[in-house]
Short mmCIF file of C-alpha atoms in Angstrom, two decimals:
data_model
loop_
_atom_site.label_atom_id
_atom_site.label_comp_id
_atom_site.label_asym_id
_atom_site.label_seq_id
_atom_site.Cartn_x
_atom_site.Cartn_y
_atom_site.Cartn_z
CA MET A 1 0.26 0.07 -0.01
CA ALA A 2 2.76 2.50 0.99
CA ARG A 3 4.61 1.67 -2.08
CA LYS A 4 1.72 2.41 -4.50
CA LEU A 5 0.79 5.77 -2.55
CA LEU A 6 4.59 6.59 -3.12
CA GLN A 7 4.40 5.84 -6.79
CA THR A 8 1.04 7.48 -7.21
CA GLY A 9 2.51 10.69 -5.41
CA LEU A 10 5.70 10.88 -7.38
CA TYR A 11 3.91 10.52 -10.79
CA PHE A 12 1.45 13.19 -9.64
CA ILE A 13 4.39 15.76 -8.67
CA GLY A 14 6.38 14.50 -11.68
CA ILE A 15 3.81 14.94 -14.37
CA ALA A 16 2.49 18.39 -12.71
CA ALA A 17 5.82 19.65 -12.75
CA VAL A 18 6.32 18.45 -16.77
CA LEU A 19 3.09 19.85 -17.65
CA ILE A 20 3.40 23.28 -15.57
CA GLY A 21 6.99 23.84 -16.48
CA SER A 22 6.15 23.16 -20.18
CA ALA A 23 3.01 25.64 -20.17
CA ILE A 24 5.15 28.15 -18.39
CA ALA A 25 8.00 28.06 -20.99
CA LEU A 26 5.76 28.09 -24.03
CA LEU A 27 2.81 30.17 -22.91
CA GLY A 28 4.45 32.55 -19.94
CA ILE A 29 3.71 32.84 -16.60
CA GLU A 30 0.90 35.14 -16.96
CA THR A 31 -1.50 32.96 -18.98
CA VAL A 32 -0.58 29.69 -16.65
CA GLY A 33 -1.19 31.67 -13.57
CA ARG A 34 -4.80 33.05 -14.75
CA PHE A 35 -5.53 29.16 -16.09
CA PHE A 36 -4.86 27.87 -12.65
CA THR A 37 -6.88 30.80 -10.81
CA SER A 38 -9.61 30.50 -12.68
CA PHE A 39 -10.26 27.07 -11.02
CA ILE A 40 -9.26 28.37 -7.70
CA ASN A 41 -11.92 31.01 -8.32
CA LEU A 42 -14.92 28.54 -8.92
CA ALA A 43 -14.25 27.49 -5.17
CA VAL A 44 -13.51 30.86 -3.26
CA ASP A 45 -13.46 34.30 -4.48
CA ALA A 46 -9.66 34.51 -4.46
CA GLY A 47 -9.72 37.45 -6.99
CA PRO A 48 -7.45 38.03 -10.09
CA LEU A 49 -3.84 37.15 -10.24
CA THR A 50 -1.77 40.44 -10.80
CA ASP A 51 1.74 41.46 -11.85
CA LEU A 52 2.81 38.03 -13.08
CA GLY A 53 3.27 39.29 -16.79
CA GLN A 54 6.37 42.05 -16.19
CA PRO A 55 8.96 41.26 -18.56
CA ASN A 56 11.51 40.34 -15.97
CA ASP A 57 9.66 37.93 -14.04
CA ASP A 58 8.42 36.04 -17.16
CA SER A 59 11.83 35.92 -18.45
CA GLU A 60 13.16 34.49 -15.10
CA LEU A 61 10.24 31.91 -14.72
CA ARG A 62 10.69 30.69 -18.22
CA PHE A 63 14.06 30.00 -17.46
CA TYR A 64 13.62 28.23 -14.32
CA SER A 65 10.61 26.19 -15.68
CA VAL A 66 13.22 24.07 -17.66
CA PHE A 67 14.46 23.00 -14.49
CA PHE A 68 10.95 22.27 -13.33
CA VAL A 69 10.45 20.01 -16.33
CA ALA A 70 13.75 18.06 -15.84
CA TYR A 71 12.85 17.71 -12.29
CA GLY A 72 9.25 16.40 -13.29
CA ILE A 73 11.10 13.84 -15.63
CA VAL A 74 13.37 12.74 -12.95
CA LEU A 75 10.48 12.08 -10.58
CA VAL A 76 8.57 10.18 -13.35
CA GLN A 77 11.54 7.96 -14.22
CA THR A 78 11.93 7.25 -10.30
CA ALA A 79 8.13 6.42 -9.69
CA GLY A 80 8.31 4.09 -12.70
CA ASN A 81 11.36 2.03 -11.31
CA LEU A 82 11.47 2.37 -7.66
CA ALA A 83 13.58 -0.89 -7.46
CA ARG A 84 16.48 0.91 -9.27
CA HIS A 85 16.14 4.56 -8.44
CA GLY A 86 14.48 4.41 -5.25
CA HIS A 87 17.62 5.85 -3.78
CA ARG A 88 16.59 9.18 -5.44
CA VAL A 89 13.46 9.60 -3.26
CA PRO A 90 14.62 11.45 -0.39
CA ILE A 91 16.79 13.82 -2.53
CA LEU A 92 13.74 14.81 -4.71
CA LEU A 93 11.28 14.93 -1.87
CA GLY A 94 13.51 17.15 -0.09
CA LEU A 95 14.00 19.58 -3.18
CA PHE A 96 10.21 19.79 -3.23
CA PHE A 97 9.80 20.49 0.67
CA ALA A 98 12.93 23.15 0.10
CA GLY A 99 10.89 25.15 -2.63
CA GLY A 100 7.85 25.28 -0.14
CA ILE A 101 10.22 26.29 2.90
CA VAL A 102 11.46 29.20 0.81
CA ARG A 103 7.85 29.96 -0.42
CA LEU A 104 7.03 30.30 3.25
CA LEU A 105 10.11 32.52 3.77
CA SER A 106 8.59 34.81 1.04
CA LEU A 107 5.42 34.80 2.52
CA LEU A 108 6.84 35.50 6.21
CA THR A 109 9.42 38.60 4.64
CA ILE A 110 7.36 40.07 1.67
CA GLY A 111 3.67 39.17 2.57
CA THR A 112 0.94 36.88 1.63
CA PRO A 113 0.46 36.00 -1.90
CA HIS A 114 -2.65 34.90 -3.78
CA ALA A 115 -4.46 32.27 -2.97
CA LEU A 116 -3.14 30.21 -5.59
CA PHE A 117 0.23 30.58 -4.02
CA LEU A 118 -0.95 29.58 -0.67
CA MET A 119 -2.38 26.46 -2.13
CA LEU A 120 0.84 25.64 -3.47
CA LEU A 121 2.69 25.98 -0.34
CA GLY A 122 0.34 23.52 1.28
CA PHE A 123 1.36 21.06 -1.25
CA GLU A 124 4.78 21.58 -1.02
CA LEU A 125 4.98 21.26 2.74
CA LEU A 126 2.59 18.46 3.14
CA LEU A 127 3.35 16.03 0.42
CA PRO A 128 6.95 15.46 0.91
CA PRO A 129 6.75 14.20 4.68
CA LEU A 130 3.79 12.12 3.54
CA LEU A 131 5.62 10.54 0.79
CA TYR A 132 8.86 10.24 2.70
CA ILE A 133 6.86 8.04 5.19
CA CYS A 134 5.70 5.87 2.52
CA TRP A 135 9.16 5.60 0.94
CA ARG A 136 10.30 4.54 4.48
CA GLN A 137 7.52 1.77 4.68
CA ALA A 138 7.90 0.70 1.26
CA ARG A 139 11.89 0.22 1.63
CA ASP A 140 11.40 -1.72 4.89
CA ALA A 141 8.89 -3.95 3.87
#
């Protein structure tokens, strides 16, 4: 059970990283941000997502999106062959968790972001510890 949850979680994060990173690279952060905000606004009135289309921000995020795609590919590859690549799991989960920590640092030092980024923060801080527990259980089984 733990192994299946681990694989599912790794696939989920990996495929999301590939799709989101590719969309940011090709369409830009403003388009991608508006797309995801439209879904959040169906559940809660989070308001519009603003200030993402600035040239410097867009350029920087398109650059980093390539690394997000690469990260997603490694996650999918790892999920597909845990017997061979399972040793990567703590590092990959640690990177995802570190992303949540620096997002939290931004919240604490700059201010509260849009609800979209708060939702992402929740995923980044909750999924890695849960998947790490699954990895430990699957490894020890």
